Amino acid sequence: MEVIRSTRQILSNGVAVRVSSRAYELLELLLDANGALVSTADILRKVWPDTIVEENNIQVHISALRRIFGAHRQLIQTVSGRGYRLVVPNARAVEPAPGSAAHAAVARPATPATPDPARRFRLPDVHGPLFGRDPLLHSLAGELERNHSLITLVGAPGSGKSRIAIELAHRQQHRRGIGTAYLSLAAFPHRDDQRAALDALLGTMNCVAARASAREPLLIVLDNCDLSASCVIESLDERGLFSGPGRTTVLATCRAPLNASMEKVVYVDSLLPACGAGNEHPALDLFVSRVRALDPDLPLTDAFIEQARELVAAMDGLPLAIEFAARHTSLLGIDVVTSLLQRNLPLPAYEMRGPADSHHASFDAALRWTWAHFSPAQQTILRGLSRLGRPAGPDELCALGAAHGLPLHQALDAISALVDSAFVFRLYDGPAVEYRIPNTIRRFVNGETSETHAPDSATSPQPYSKTECDSLC
């Protein structure tokens, strides 16, 4: 068993094991303790620093780690009512009884087989149907055959960019036999760590390419490039990826274009049906499928389907938002969820596991992560457009910015960046253009604004009346 900290991977006999980001962070915490007890309070504070969760979340991830340890699962010890410890060879802890499996693992750790370096960067497994994305996957497969050096999937938070990229790579690997590699940069907030991970990946793939036929294509998926765009471009440039057409393609996911000279940008739209799409409604299909998976006995009446149609529209057809809405619907019922959205009240927070390492364990977390990296000018424009409650033209948005002290060029740059990151949609009416804030973004921005500018006691919201509570419950 190996833990590769530079890439946040666990290798078992040289093969990367799928593990959630929380479980990995928990394992690192136990390793750093060097056999000492790690209290439950410390785990909650360090693994979930910005989230309030129950203690049973720890047990879920401990169980996942024990499954990975297999025959040596007893190396992770539970100290009832106090916390957990990981028994390691040089730990200052009580040794297991001589002759036990745990003692054998500690005293004579098995020498792992020499790992295939490429296995460190193998594609994550994904399961379940991918609704409404076959046309996009078909189009992307065509782009790959055109030998682009860099293709960037760009879309709003929760639009499914990571899942699409991984699905495409799996299909290309299966149908064309091409070599693939995967790296999520979400785990590396610091530039030095990003660069080290990229160098390790690209160096490994160069070795793979050297061993393979010169005509064999390679596909590298760089996921979650939002905070590492410049580092990615520099690394790829230094490796000669932009020097001319080649047989290696990098498929990146990001919330805005990387702005590289050889970049092919592909936008990931929502799952809402386009005009003239007939009876096809992938957003509705996804919602119904997830609700039925969570609550098989839920009756799908005509009234429910109509409410569901309105609900997925209120979630802007974003897959991650729809997943959370389905989860809430299975627990609270569609009437309560619809009422909460109509009142612009936040849905309860639930943590979900994605197909790969990601920024977001919840839809609000995905939005909050992006919001935190917006400039003050972008936040000003977004708040103003949210308060307007209707689409607005560039002149009106620039005037709104000017009222808050923004020069014209800063306001225009902010508008362009918001469109690039899919926090604002651009609408055309002939030659005229207007900008609209999506429903999910508007609810989020309103919540952030109310938290940032808390009302005084004279305007503080009052507790719900009995009538309001009855209408929700």
mmCIF file of C-alpha atoms in Angstrom, residues 41-371:
data_model
loop_
_atom_site.group_PDB
_atom_site.id
_atom_site.type_symbol
_atom_site.label_atom_id
_atom_site.label_comp_id
_atom_site.label_asym_id
_atom_site.label_seq_id
_atom_site.Cartn_x
_atom_site.Cartn_y
_atom_site.Cartn_z
ATOM 1 C CA ALA A 41 -13.162 16.840 17.279
ATOM 2 C CA ASP A 42 -9.823 17.202 15.479
ATOM 3 C CA ILE A 43 -11.075 15.161 12.536
ATOM 4 C CA LEU A 44 -14.235 17.248 12.180
ATOM 5 C CA ARG A 45 -12.265 20.499 12.462
ATOM 6 C CA LYS A 46 -9.554 19.567 9.942
ATOM 7 C CA VAL A 47 -11.407 17.421 7.390
ATOM 8 C CA TRP A 48 -14.619 19.497 7.391
ATOM 9 C CA PRO A 49 -13.307 22.980 8.299
ATOM 10 C CA ASP A 50 -16.154 24.935 6.698
ATOM 11 C CA THR A 51 -19.005 22.459 7.022
ATOM 12 C CA ILE A 52 -21.143 21.331 9.930
ATOM 13 C CA VAL A 53 -21.510 17.550 9.753
ATOM 14 C CA GLU A 54 -22.473 14.784 12.133
ATOM 15 C CA GLU A 55 -19.925 12.372 13.601
ATOM 16 C CA ASN A 56 -21.330 9.459 11.599
ATOM 17 C CA ASN A 57 -19.783 11.061 8.510
ATOM 18 C CA ILE A 58 -16.405 10.098 9.974
ATOM 19 C CA GLN A 59 -17.492 6.470 10.313
ATOM 20 C CA VAL A 60 -18.570 6.394 6.654
ATOM 21 C CA HIS A 61 -15.095 7.397 5.500
ATOM 22 C CA ILE A 62 -13.335 5.174 8.063
ATOM 23 C CA SER A 63 -15.328 2.228 6.654
ATOM 24 C CA ALA A 64 -14.264 3.188 3.132
ATOM 25 C CA LEU A 65 -10.597 3.266 4.190
ATOM 26 C CA ARG A 66 -10.900 -0.104 5.911
ATOM 27 C CA ARG A 67 -12.303 -1.600 2.702
ATOM 28 C CA ILE A 68 -9.232 -0.291 0.873
ATOM 29 C CA PHE A 69 -6.939 -1.814 3.526
ATOM 30 C CA GLY A 70 -8.638 -5.184 2.985
ATOM 31 C CA ALA A 71 -6.940 -7.891 5.033
ATOM 32 C CA HIS A 72 -5.169 -5.211 7.087
ATOM 33 C CA ARG A 73 -8.298 -3.237 7.954
ATOM 34 C CA GLN A 74 -7.582 -3.634 11.667
ATOM 35 C CA LEU A 75 -4.651 -1.221 11.297
ATOM 36 C CA ILE A 76 -7.280 1.532 11.603
ATOM 37 C CA GLN A 77 -8.356 1.337 15.218
ATOM 38 C CA THR A 78 -11.452 2.865 16.798
ATOM 39 C CA VAL A 79 -11.070 4.172 20.344
ATOM 40 C CA SER A 80 -14.665 4.266 21.530
ATOM 41 C CA GLY A 81 -15.901 7.741 22.387
ATOM 42 C CA ARG A 82 -12.523 9.346 21.677
ATOM 43 C CA GLY A 83 -11.374 8.972 18.072
ATOM 44 C CA TYR A 84 -9.214 6.871 15.762
ATOM 45 C CA ARG A 85 -5.589 5.879 15.251
ATOM 46 C CA LEU A 86 -3.667 4.292 12.408
ATOM 47 C CA VAL A 87 -1.120 1.691 13.507
ATOM 48 C CA VAL A 88 2.026 2.277 11.436
ATOM 49 C CA PRO A 89 5.449 0.560 11.661
ATOM 50 C CA ASN A 90 7.226 3.342 13.558
ATOM 51 C CA ALA A 91 4.280 4.618 15.577
ATOM 52 C CA ARG A 92 4.493 5.229 19.304
ATOM 53 C CA ALA A 93 1.494 3.039 19.911
ATOM 54 C CA VAL A 94 0.708 -0.353 21.404
ATOM 55 C CA GLU A 95 1.813 -3.074 18.997
ATOM 56 C CA PRO A 96 -0.745 -5.644 17.913
ATOM 57 C CA ALA A 97 -0.505 -9.052 19.491
ATOM 58 C CA PRO A 98 2.361 -11.173 18.062
ATOM 59 C CA GLY A 99 1.174 -13.566 15.425
ATOM 60 C CA SER A 100 -1.855 -11.496 14.474
ATOM 61 C CA ALA A 101 -2.432 -10.339 10.896
ATOM 62 C CA ALA A 102 -1.970 -6.750 11.992
ATOM 63 C CA HIS A 103 1.363 -7.611 13.651
ATOM 64 C CA ALA A 104 2.570 -9.292 10.473
ATOM 65 C CA ALA A 105 1.595 -6.270 8.390
ATOM 66 C CA VAL A 106 3.393 -3.883 10.764
ATOM 67 C CA ALA A 107 6.503 -5.979 11.372
ATOM 68 C CA ARG A 108 6.927 -7.221 7.827
ATOM 69 C CA PRO A 109 5.168 -4.810 5.472
ATOM 70 C CA ALA A 110 4.732 -6.399 2.086
ATOM 71 C CA THR A 111 6.925 -5.074 -0.686
ATOM 72 C CA PRO A 112 4.539 -3.787 -3.326
ATOM 73 C CA ALA A 113 4.919 -4.828 -6.904
ATOM 74 C CA THR A 114 6.727 -2.309 -9.078
ATOM 75 C CA PRO A 115 3.899 0.017 -10.157
ATOM 76 C CA ASP A 116 3.183 0.989 -13.709
ATOM 77 C CA PRO A 117 3.627 4.810 -13.513
ATOM 78 C CA ALA A 118 0.653 5.372 -15.827
ATOM 79 C CA ARG A 119 -1.634 3.647 -13.322
ATOM 80 C CA ARG A 120 -1.173 6.550 -10.925
ATOM 81 C CA PHE A 121 -3.153 8.644 -13.379
ATOM 82 C CA ARG A 122 -5.787 6.221 -14.559
ATOM 83 C CA LEU A 123 -9.332 7.382 -15.212
ATOM 84 C CA PRO A 124 -11.817 7.328 -12.314
ATOM 85 C CA ASP A 125 -14.675 4.889 -12.670
ATOM 86 C CA VAL A 126 -18.119 6.338 -13.378
ATOM 87 C CA HIS A 127 -21.486 4.646 -13.116
ATOM 88 C CA GLY A 128 -25.036 5.305 -14.165
ATOM 89 C CA PRO A 129 -26.568 6.821 -17.294
ATOM 90 C CA LEU A 130 -25.477 10.181 -18.653
ATOM 91 C CA PHE A 131 -28.658 12.004 -19.635
ATOM 92 C CA GLY A 132 -28.805 14.221 -22.702
ATOM 93 C CA ARG A 133 -25.060 14.267 -23.449
ATOM 94 C CA ASP A 134 -24.755 11.873 -26.413
ATOM 95 C CA PRO A 135 -24.793 14.683 -29.031
ATOM 96 C CA LEU A 136 -22.037 16.542 -27.151
ATOM 97 C CA LEU A 137 -19.975 13.365 -26.715
ATOM 98 C CA HIS A 138 -20.326 12.618 -30.423
ATOM 99 C CA SER A 139 -19.206 16.159 -31.283
ATOM 100 C CA LEU A 140 -16.238 15.930 -28.905
ATOM 101 C CA ALA A 141 -15.174 12.615 -30.418
ATOM 102 C CA GLY A 142 -15.040 14.387 -33.783
ATOM 103 C CA GLU A 143 -12.914 17.165 -32.311
ATOM 104 C CA LEU A 144 -10.451 14.603 -30.959
ATOM 105 C CA GLU A 145 -9.970 13.184 -34.445
ATOM 106 C CA ARG A 146 -8.985 16.666 -35.655
ATOM 107 C CA ASN A 147 -5.867 16.430 -33.451
ATOM 108 C CA HIS A 148 -6.434 19.548 -31.361
ATOM 109 C CA SER A 149 -3.664 20.004 -28.811
ATOM 110 C CA LEU A 150 -6.012 21.440 -26.180
ATOM 111 C CA ILE A 151 -9.787 21.182 -25.830
ATOM 112 C CA THR A 152 -11.396 22.965 -22.879
ATOM 113 C CA LEU A 153 -14.868 22.086 -21.623
ATOM 114 C CA VAL A 154 -16.320 25.295 -20.228
ATOM 115 C CA GLY A 155 -19.549 25.577 -18.262
ATOM 116 C CA ALA A 156 -21.324 26.743 -15.152
ATOM 117 C CA PRO A 157 -20.691 25.128 -11.767
ATOM 118 C CA GLY A 158 -22.587 21.855 -11.639
ATOM 119 C CA SER A 159 -23.028 21.549 -15.419
ATOM 120 C CA GLY A 160 -21.335 18.137 -15.495
ATOM 121 C CA LYS A 161 -18.021 19.022 -17.144
ATOM 122 C CA SER A 162 -15.997 16.472 -15.174
ATOM 123 C CA ARG A 163 -18.425 13.626 -15.832
ATOM 124 C CA ILE A 164 -18.502 14.409 -19.566
ATOM 125 C CA ALA A 165 -14.700 14.520 -19.814
ATOM 126 C CA ILE A 166 -14.281 11.221 -17.958
ATOM 127 C CA GLU A 167 -17.058 9.554 -19.963
ATOM 128 C CA LEU A 168 -15.502 10.695 -23.241
ATOM 129 C CA ALA A 169 -12.070 9.387 -22.225
ATOM 130 C CA HIS A 170 -13.531 6.001 -21.238
ATOM 131 C CA ARG A 171 -15.360 5.707 -24.550
ATOM 132 C CA GLN A 172 -12.274 6.644 -26.552
ATOM 133 C CA GLN A 173 -10.193 4.172 -24.573
ATOM 134 C CA HIS A 174 -12.733 1.410 -25.188
ATOM 135 C CA ARG A 175 -13.561 2.104 -28.834
ATOM 136 C CA ARG A 176 -10.219 3.315 -30.192
ATOM 137 C CA GLY A 177 -7.783 1.823 -27.708
ATOM 138 C CA ILE A 178 -6.055 5.143 -27.084
ATOM 139 C CA GLY A 179 -3.910 5.793 -24.026
ATOM 140 C CA THR A 180 -5.524 7.965 -21.357
ATOM 141 C CA ALA A 181 -4.519 9.720 -18.134
ATOM 142 C CA TYR A 182 -6.425 11.758 -15.560
ATOM 143 C CA LEU A 183 -5.462 14.422 -13.019
ATOM 144 C CA SER A 184 -7.762 16.586 -10.916
ATOM 145 C CA LEU A 185 -6.146 19.889 -9.970
ATOM 146 C CA ALA A 186 -8.816 20.645 -7.355
ATOM 147 C CA ALA A 187 -6.598 18.977 -4.766
ATOM 148 C CA PHE A 188 -3.715 21.415 -5.310
ATOM 149 C CA PRO A 189 -4.490 24.978 -4.159
ATOM 150 C CA HIS A 190 -0.837 26.092 -4.275
ATOM 151 C CA ARG A 191 1.068 26.745 -7.484
ATOM 152 C CA ASP A 192 4.118 24.663 -6.494
ATOM 153 C CA ASP A 193 1.915 21.648 -5.823
ATOM 154 C CA GLN A 194 0.066 22.162 -9.095
ATOM 155 C CA ARG A 195 3.330 22.304 -11.006
ATOM 156 C CA ALA A 196 4.722 19.204 -9.313
ATOM 157 C CA ALA A 197 1.556 17.214 -10.094
ATOM 158 C CA LEU A 198 1.534 18.379 -13.729
ATOM 159 C CA ASP A 199 5.230 17.576 -14.167
ATOM 160 C CA ALA A 200 4.685 14.092 -12.743
ATOM 161 C CA LEU A 201 1.730 13.479 -15.066
ATOM 162 C CA LEU A 202 3.299 14.882 -18.229
ATOM 163 C CA GLY A 203 6.603 13.151 -17.544
ATOM 164 C CA THR A 204 4.800 9.844 -17.127
ATOM 165 C CA MET A 205 2.839 10.320 -20.341
ATOM 166 C CA ASN A 206 5.999 11.234 -22.246
ATOM 167 C CA CYS A 207 7.452 7.886 -21.172
ATOM 168 C CA VAL A 208 4.265 6.137 -22.255
ATOM 169 C CA ALA A 209 4.354 7.910 -25.622
ATOM 170 C CA ALA A 210 7.993 6.978 -26.136
ATOM 171 C CA ARG A 211 7.178 3.289 -25.591
ATOM 172 C CA ALA A 212 4.092 3.394 -27.797
ATOM 173 C CA SER A 213 3.834 3.654 -31.537
ATOM 174 C CA ALA A 214 4.374 7.155 -32.871
ATOM 175 C CA ARG A 215 0.929 6.917 -34.445
ATOM 176 C CA GLU A 216 -0.876 5.989 -31.237
ATOM 177 C CA PRO A 217 -2.915 8.939 -29.845
ATOM 178 C CA LEU A 218 -2.957 9.885 -26.179
ATOM 179 C CA LEU A 219 -5.688 11.721 -24.272
ATOM 180 C CA ILE A 220 -4.920 13.536 -21.009
ATOM 181 C CA VAL A 221 -7.842 14.784 -18.891
ATOM 182 C CA LEU A 222 -6.943 17.775 -16.699
ATOM 183 C CA ASP A 223 -9.959 18.279 -14.456
ATOM 184 C CA ASN A 224 -10.852 21.375 -12.385
ATOM 185 C CA CYS A 225 -8.330 23.813 -13.880
ATOM 186 C CA ASP A 226 -10.081 26.873 -12.445
ATOM 187 C CA LEU A 227 -7.254 28.042 -10.178
ATOM 188 C CA SER A 228 -4.378 26.700 -12.243
ATOM 189 C CA ALA A 229 -4.940 28.020 -15.780
ATOM 190 C CA SER A 230 -1.595 29.804 -16.102
ATOM 191 C CA CYS A 231 0.266 26.860 -14.563
ATOM 192 C CA VAL A 232 -1.403 24.431 -16.971
ATOM 193 C CA ILE A 233 -0.553 26.545 -20.004
ATOM 194 C CA GLU A 234 3.069 26.977 -18.921
ATOM 195 C CA SER A 235 3.503 23.250 -18.287
ATOM 196 C CA LEU A 236 1.971 22.261 -21.613
ATOM 197 C CA ASP A 237 4.001 24.879 -23.461
ATOM 198 C CA GLU A 238 7.257 23.705 -21.894
ATOM 199 C CA ARG A 239 6.450 20.138 -22.942
ATOM 200 C CA GLY A 240 6.055 21.302 -26.536
ATOM 201 C CA LEU A 241 2.348 20.573 -26.770
ATOM 202 C CA PHE A 242 1.681 23.858 -28.604
ATOM 203 C CA SER A 243 4.622 23.569 -31.000
ATOM 204 C CA GLY A 244 2.529 21.932 -33.682
ATOM 205 C CA PRO A 245 -0.053 19.238 -34.422
ATOM 206 C CA GLY A 246 0.595 16.048 -32.508
ATOM 207 C CA ARG A 247 -1.019 12.864 -31.306
ATOM 208 C CA THR A 248 -1.517 14.003 -27.713
ATOM 209 C CA THR A 249 -4.679 15.913 -26.791
ATOM 210 C CA VAL A 250 -5.312 17.549 -23.437
ATOM 211 C CA LEU A 251 -8.993 17.713 -22.461
ATOM 212 C CA ALA A 252 -9.348 20.330 -19.711
ATOM 213 C CA THR A 253 -12.389 21.292 -17.646
ATOM 214 C CA CYS A 254 -12.758 24.822 -16.351
ATOM 215 C CA ARG A 255 -15.444 27.399 -15.607
ATOM 216 C CA ALA A 256 -13.891 29.813 -18.118
ATOM 217 C CA PRO A 257 -11.591 29.386 -21.133
ATOM 218 C CA LEU A 258 -7.893 28.941 -20.360
ATOM 219 C CA ASN A 259 -7.106 31.564 -23.045
ATOM 220 C CA ALA A 260 -4.342 29.524 -24.655
ATOM 221 C CA SER A 261 -3.478 30.232 -28.290
ATOM 222 C CA MET A 262 -4.123 26.651 -29.488
ATOM 223 C CA GLU A 263 -7.238 26.142 -27.371
ATOM 224 C CA LYS A 264 -10.496 24.728 -28.748
ATOM 225 C CA VAL A 265 -13.293 25.865 -26.405
ATOM 226 C CA VAL A 266 -16.450 23.741 -26.126
ATOM 227 C CA TYR A 267 -19.282 25.081 -23.980
ATOM 228 C CA VAL A 268 -21.345 22.671 -21.873
ATOM 229 C CA ASP A 269 -24.976 23.751 -21.950
ATOM 230 C CA SER A 270 -27.670 22.923 -19.439
ATOM 231 C CA LEU A 271 -29.958 19.915 -19.837
ATOM 232 C CA LEU A 272 -33.028 22.032 -20.536
ATOM 233 C CA PRO A 273 -34.465 21.154 -23.965
ATOM 234 C CA ALA A 274 -33.855 23.506 -26.851
ATOM 235 C CA CYS A 275 -36.720 24.901 -28.903
ATOM 236 C CA GLY A 276 -37.983 22.277 -31.316
ATOM 237 C CA ALA A 277 -36.562 19.379 -29.307
ATOM 238 C CA GLY A 278 -39.925 17.614 -29.351
ATOM 239 C CA ASN A 279 -40.674 15.428 -26.355
ATOM 240 C CA GLU A 280 -37.038 15.065 -25.307
ATOM 241 C CA HIS A 281 -36.385 16.524 -21.850
ATOM 242 C CA PRO A 282 -33.102 15.195 -20.386
ATOM 243 C CA ALA A 283 -33.296 17.464 -17.324
ATOM 244 C CA LEU A 284 -36.702 16.027 -16.416
ATOM 245 C CA ASP A 285 -35.498 12.491 -17.184
ATOM 246 C CA LEU A 286 -32.513 12.937 -14.850
ATOM 247 C CA PHE A 287 -34.688 14.301 -12.047
ATOM 248 C CA VAL A 288 -37.264 11.508 -12.301
ATOM 249 C CA SER A 289 -34.553 8.855 -12.509
ATOM 250 C CA ARG A 290 -32.803 10.138 -9.372
ATOM 251 C CA VAL A 291 -36.037 10.526 -7.404
ATOM 252 C CA ARG A 292 -37.094 6.970 -8.281
ATOM 253 C CA ALA A 293 -33.663 5.640 -7.330
ATOM 254 C CA LEU A 294 -33.974 7.306 -3.914
ATOM 255 C CA ASP A 295 -37.694 6.571 -3.396
ATOM 256 C CA PRO A 296 -38.949 3.729 -5.638
ATOM 257 C CA ASP A 297 -42.463 3.940 -4.187
ATOM 258 C CA LEU A 298 -43.042 7.580 -5.100
ATOM 259 C CA PRO A 299 -46.085 7.812 -7.413
ATOM 260 C CA LEU A 300 -45.317 9.681 -10.646
ATOM 261 C CA THR A 301 -48.641 11.394 -11.250
ATOM 262 C CA ASP A 302 -49.289 13.928 -14.010
ATOM 263 C CA ALA A 303 -49.281 16.669 -11.355
ATOM 264 C CA PHE A 304 -45.889 15.497 -10.063
ATOM 265 C CA ILE A 305 -44.381 15.484 -13.569
ATOM 266 C CA GLU A 306 -45.650 18.996 -14.228
ATOM 267 C CA GLN A 307 -44.184 20.239 -10.944
ATOM 268 C CA ALA A 308 -40.943 18.445 -11.752
ATOM 269 C CA ARG A 309 -40.806 20.166 -15.125
ATOM 270 C CA GLU A 310 -41.052 23.564 -13.426
ATOM 271 C CA LEU A 311 -38.566 22.558 -10.740
ATOM 272 C CA VAL A 312 -35.776 21.543 -13.154
ATOM 273 C CA ALA A 313 -36.332 24.818 -15.013
ATOM 274 C CA ALA A 314 -35.923 26.665 -11.705
ATOM 275 C CA MET A 315 -32.617 24.772 -11.291
ATOM 276 C CA ASP A 316 -31.551 25.984 -14.775
ATOM 277 C CA GLY A 317 -31.204 22.405 -16.001
ATOM 278 C CA LEU A 318 -27.852 21.994 -14.219
ATOM 279 C CA PRO A 319 -27.197 18.311 -13.433
ATOM 280 C CA LEU A 320 -25.655 18.862 -9.989
ATOM 281 C CA ALA A 321 -28.497 21.181 -8.940
ATOM 282 C CA ILE A 322 -31.030 18.646 -10.229
ATOM 283 C CA GLU A 323 -29.309 15.864 -8.254
ATOM 284 C CA PHE A 324 -29.668 17.878 -5.052
ATOM 285 C CA ALA A 325 -33.264 18.816 -5.841
ATOM 286 C CA ALA A 326 -34.046 15.126 -6.358
ATOM 287 C CA ARG A 327 -32.429 14.285 -3.030
ATOM 288 C CA HIS A 328 -34.500 16.917 -1.254
ATOM 289 C CA THR A 329 -37.660 15.790 -3.057
ATOM 290 C CA SER A 330 -37.213 12.207 -1.870
ATOM 291 C CA LEU A 331 -36.931 13.446 1.722
ATOM 292 C CA LEU A 332 -39.262 16.458 1.877
ATOM 293 C CA GLY A 333 -41.648 15.998 -1.039
ATOM 294 C CA ILE A 334 -41.866 18.041 -4.205
ATOM 295 C CA ASP A 335 -44.409 20.504 -2.746
ATOM 296 C CA VAL A 336 -42.006 21.611 0.002
ATOM 297 C CA VAL A 337 -39.031 21.850 -2.378
ATOM 298 C CA THR A 338 -41.043 23.913 -4.851
ATOM 299 C CA SER A 339 -42.267 26.210 -2.069
ATOM 300 C CA LEU A 340 -38.720 26.777 -0.800
ATOM 301 C CA LEU A 341 -37.487 27.697 -4.281
ATOM 302 C CA GLN A 342 -40.403 30.035 -4.891
ATOM 303 C CA ARG A 343 -39.576 31.840 -1.635
ATOM 304 C CA ASN A 344 -35.884 32.007 -2.558
ATOM 305 C CA LEU A 345 -35.097 30.038 0.589
ATOM 306 C CA PRO A 346 -31.998 27.802 0.574
ATOM 307 C CA LEU A 347 -32.425 24.065 0.368
ATOM 308 C CA PRO A 348 -30.867 22.080 3.243
ATOM 309 C CA ALA A 349 -27.193 21.205 2.696
ATOM 310 C CA TYR A 350 -26.286 17.623 1.919
ATOM 311 C CA GLU A 351 -22.876 16.275 1.056
ATOM 312 C CA MET A 352 -22.679 14.076 -2.024
ATOM 313 C CA ARG A 353 -19.859 12.101 -3.549
ATOM 314 C CA GLY A 354 -18.911 12.862 -7.120
ATOM 315 C CA PRO A 355 -17.265 10.611 -9.722
ATOM 316 C CA ALA A 356 -13.896 12.276 -9.104
ATOM 317 C CA ASP A 357 -12.144 14.670 -6.785
ATOM 318 C CA SER A 358 -14.018 17.923 -6.940
ATOM 319 C CA HIS A 359 -14.477 21.287 -5.286
ATOM 320 C CA HIS A 360 -18.109 20.727 -4.524
ATOM 321 C CA ALA A 361 -19.787 18.393 -2.105
ATOM 322 C CA SER A 362 -22.951 20.476 -2.538
ATOM 323 C CA PHE A 363 -24.293 22.794 -5.218
ATOM 324 C CA ASP A 364 -24.001 25.832 -2.940
ATOM 325 C CA ALA A 365 -20.398 24.830 -2.233
ATOM 326 C CA ALA A 366 -19.716 24.851 -5.983
ATOM 327 C CA LEU A 367 -21.148 28.355 -6.330
ATOM 328 C CA ARG A 368 -19.479 29.650 -3.172
ATOM 329 C CA TRP A 369 -16.109 28.352 -4.364
ATOM 330 C CA THR A 370 -16.394 30.355 -7.595
ATOM 331 C CA TRP A 371 -17.850 33.433 -5.871
#
